[in-house]
Amino acid sequence: MKEITTKEVEQLIAGGKNINIIDVREVGEAAEGRIKGAVNIPLGLLEGRMPDLDKSKEYILVCRSGGRSGRACQFLNSYGYKVINMAGGMLSWEGKTE
């Protein structure tokens, strides 16, 4: 499974890179603060939302600590999606949130 650090994600955002972030935390968790532009799709709803995802795009998956997003990465990868797990999750995130 591919991984990216929180610092690398911050650098991509700061550099104006167009990235696709999916936050797989529950709605209440994501409401406490998420990375700007991240789309909240709770892990339990991910399978049903797969048709909304574009297999030609790469997605960075985020959760609280990196565990749920890691499982989500394995799941989506098995269906041919290009995904990267943000190691450490929001617990390691030091950038801005919305």
PDB file of C-alpha atoms in Angstrom:
ATOM      1  CA  MET A   1       0.000   0.000   0.000  1.00  0.00           C
ATOM      2  CA  LYS A   2       1.292   3.419  -0.942  1.00  0.00           C
ATOM      3  CA  GLU A   3       1.644   5.946   1.868  1.00  0.00           C
ATOM      4  CA  ILE A   4       2.249   9.660   2.114  1.00  0.00           C
ATOM      5  CA  THR A   5       3.197  11.709   5.167  1.00  0.00           C
ATOM      6  CA  THR A   6       1.133  14.576   6.504  1.00  0.00           C
ATOM      7  CA  LYS A   7       4.023  16.929   5.703  1.00  0.00           C
ATOM      8  CA  GLU A   8       4.063  15.766   2.074  1.00  0.00           C
ATOM      9  CA  VAL A   9       0.309  16.417   1.821  1.00  0.00           C
ATOM     10  CA  GLU A  10       0.805  19.883   3.336  1.00  0.00           C
ATOM     11  CA  GLN A  11       3.531  20.596   0.760  1.00  0.00           C
ATOM     12  CA  LEU A  12       1.277  19.488  -2.118  1.00  0.00           C
ATOM     13  CA  ILE A  13      -1.483  21.808  -0.883  1.00  0.00           C
ATOM     14  CA  ALA A  14       0.930  24.703  -0.308  1.00  0.00           C
ATOM     15  CA  GLY A  15       2.294  24.208  -3.820  1.00  0.00           C
ATOM     16  CA  GLY A  16      -1.177  24.544  -5.293  1.00  0.00           C
ATOM     17  CA  LYS A  17      -1.241  20.937  -6.495  1.00  0.00           C
ATOM     18  CA  ASN A  18      -4.723  19.696  -7.340  1.00  0.00           C
ATOM     19  CA  ILE A  19      -5.159  16.676  -5.059  1.00  0.00           C
ATOM     20  CA  ASN A  20      -8.179  14.552  -4.198  1.00  0.00           C
ATOM     21  CA  ILE A  21      -8.588  13.829  -0.494  1.00  0.00           C
ATOM     22  CA  ILE A  22     -11.200  11.494   0.951  1.00  0.00           C
ATOM     23  CA  ASP A  23     -11.759  11.649   4.713  1.00  0.00           C
ATOM     24  CA  VAL A  24     -13.165   8.276   5.817  1.00  0.00           C
ATOM     25  CA  ARG A  25     -13.916   9.347   9.392  1.00  0.00           C
ATOM     26  CA  GLU A  26     -17.484   9.482  10.661  1.00  0.00           C
ATOM     27  CA  VAL A  27     -19.394  12.690   9.907  1.00  0.00           C
ATOM     28  CA  GLY A  28     -19.097  13.957  13.506  1.00  0.00           C
ATOM     29  CA  GLU A  29     -15.336  13.393  13.547  1.00  0.00           C
ATOM     30  CA  ALA A  30     -14.815  15.178  10.232  1.00  0.00           C
ATOM     31  CA  ALA A  31     -16.973  18.089  11.421  1.00  0.00           C
ATOM     32  CA  GLU A  32     -14.404  18.758  14.164  1.00  0.00           C
ATOM     33  CA  GLY A  33     -11.920  19.748  11.475  1.00  0.00           C
ATOM     34  CA  ARG A  34     -10.827  18.359   8.161  1.00  0.00           C
ATOM     35  CA  ILE A  35      -8.281  19.204   5.504  1.00  0.00           C
ATOM     36  CA  LYS A  36      -9.535  21.924   3.193  1.00  0.00           C
ATOM     37  CA  GLY A  37     -11.173  20.411   0.130  1.00  0.00           C
ATOM     38  CA  ALA A  38     -11.421  16.909   1.610  1.00  0.00           C
ATOM     39  CA  VAL A  39     -14.600  14.998   0.807  1.00  0.00           C
ATOM     40  CA  ASN A  40     -16.088  13.142   3.780  1.00  0.00           C
ATOM     41  CA  ILE A  41     -17.146   9.591   2.900  1.00  0.00           C
ATOM     42  CA  PRO A  42     -17.373   7.528   6.119  1.00  0.00           C
ATOM     43  CA  LEU A  43     -15.714   4.123   5.820  1.00  0.00           C
ATOM     44  CA  GLY A  44     -19.034   2.295   6.201  1.00  0.00           C
ATOM     45  CA  LEU A  45     -20.483   4.170   3.205  1.00  0.00           C
ATOM     46  CA  LEU A  46     -17.435   3.870   0.953  1.00  0.00           C
ATOM     47  CA  GLU A  47     -18.547   0.800  -0.988  1.00  0.00           C
ATOM     48  CA  GLY A  48     -21.840   2.467  -1.924  1.00  0.00           C
ATOM     49  CA  ARG A  49     -20.050   5.635  -3.045  1.00  0.00           C
ATOM     50  CA  MET A  50     -17.484   3.878  -5.272  1.00  0.00           C
ATOM     51  CA  PRO A  51     -19.438   4.764  -8.454  1.00  0.00           C
ATOM     52  CA  ASP A  52     -18.851   8.439  -7.560  1.00  0.00           C
ATOM     53  CA  LEU A  53     -15.065   7.953  -7.699  1.00  0.00           C
ATOM     54  CA  ASP A  54     -13.025   8.276 -10.875  1.00  0.00           C
ATOM     55  CA  LYS A  55     -10.576   5.399 -11.434  1.00  0.00           C
ATOM     56  CA  SER A  56      -8.355   7.701 -13.526  1.00  0.00           C
ATOM     57  CA  LYS A  57      -7.717   9.959 -10.507  1.00  0.00           C
ATOM     58  CA  GLU A  58      -5.481   9.360  -7.525  1.00  0.00           C
ATOM     59  CA  TYR A  59      -6.982   9.734  -4.056  1.00  0.00           C
ATOM     60  CA  ILE A  60      -5.327  10.402  -0.713  1.00  0.00           C
ATOM     61  CA  LEU A  61      -7.311   8.727   2.064  1.00  0.00           C
ATOM     62  CA  VAL A  62      -7.386  10.184   5.564  1.00  0.00           C
ATOM     63  CA  CYS A  63      -8.790   9.120   8.934  1.00  0.00           C
ATOM     64  CA  ARG A  64      -7.989   9.816  12.586  1.00  0.00           C
ATOM     65  CA  SER A  65      -4.788   7.775  12.879  1.00  0.00           C
ATOM     66  CA  GLY A  66      -4.244   6.008   9.537  1.00  0.00           C
ATOM     67  CA  GLY A  67      -5.878   2.673  10.364  1.00  0.00           C
ATOM     68  CA  ARG A  68      -9.315   3.078   8.795  1.00  0.00           C
ATOM     69  CA  SER A  69      -7.877   4.897   5.797  1.00  0.00           C
ATOM     70  CA  GLY A  70      -5.400   2.032   5.400  1.00  0.00           C
ATOM     71  CA  ARG A  71      -8.271  -0.472   5.271  1.00  0.00           C
ATOM     72  CA  ALA A  72     -10.111   1.808   2.835  1.00  0.00           C
ATOM     73  CA  CYS A  73      -6.989   1.931   0.640  1.00  0.00           C
ATOM     74  CA  GLN A  74      -6.728  -1.855   0.551  1.00  0.00           C
ATOM     75  CA  PHE A  75     -10.428  -2.139  -0.293  1.00  0.00           C
ATOM     76  CA  LEU A  76     -10.405   0.478  -3.079  1.00  0.00           C
ATOM     77  CA  ASN A  77      -7.087  -0.782  -4.451  1.00  0.00           C
ATOM     78  CA  SER A  78      -8.617  -4.254  -4.840  1.00  0.00           C
ATOM     79  CA  TYR A  79     -11.180  -2.653  -7.196  1.00  0.00           C
ATOM     80  CA  GLY A  80      -8.539  -0.883  -9.265  1.00  0.00           C
ATOM     81  CA  TYR A  81      -8.605   2.577  -7.692  1.00  0.00           C
ATOM     82  CA  LYS A  82      -5.378   4.578  -7.296  1.00  0.00           C
ATOM     83  CA  VAL A  83      -5.126   5.369  -3.597  1.00  0.00           C
ATOM     84  CA  ILE A  84      -2.542   6.554  -1.073  1.00  0.00           C
ATOM     85  CA  ASN A  85      -2.883   6.319   2.698  1.00  0.00           C
ATOM     86  CA  MET A  86      -1.971   9.416   4.726  1.00  0.00           C
ATOM     87  CA  ALA A  87       0.195   7.905   7.462  1.00  0.00           C
ATOM     88  CA  GLY A  88      -0.581   9.090  10.985  1.00  0.00           C
ATOM     89  CA  GLY A  89      -3.951  10.520   9.991  1.00  0.00           C
ATOM     90  CA  MET A  90      -5.383  13.691  11.457  1.00  0.00           C
ATOM     91  CA  LEU A  91      -3.579  13.049  14.751  1.00  0.00           C
ATOM     92  CA  SER A  92      -0.345  13.870  12.907  1.00  0.00           C
ATOM     93  CA  TRP A  93      -1.800  16.718  10.814  1.00  0.00           C
ATOM     94  CA  GLU A  94      -0.335  20.123  11.657  1.00  0.00           C
ATOM     95  CA  GLY A  95      -1.773  22.058   8.703  1.00  0.00           C
ATOM     96  CA  LYS A  96      -4.913  24.143   8.500  1.00  0.00           C
ATOM     97  CA  THR A  97      -8.350  22.585   8.845  1.00  0.00           C
ATOM     98  CA  GLU A  98     -11.827  23.769   8.011  1.00  0.00           C
TER      99      GLU A  98
END
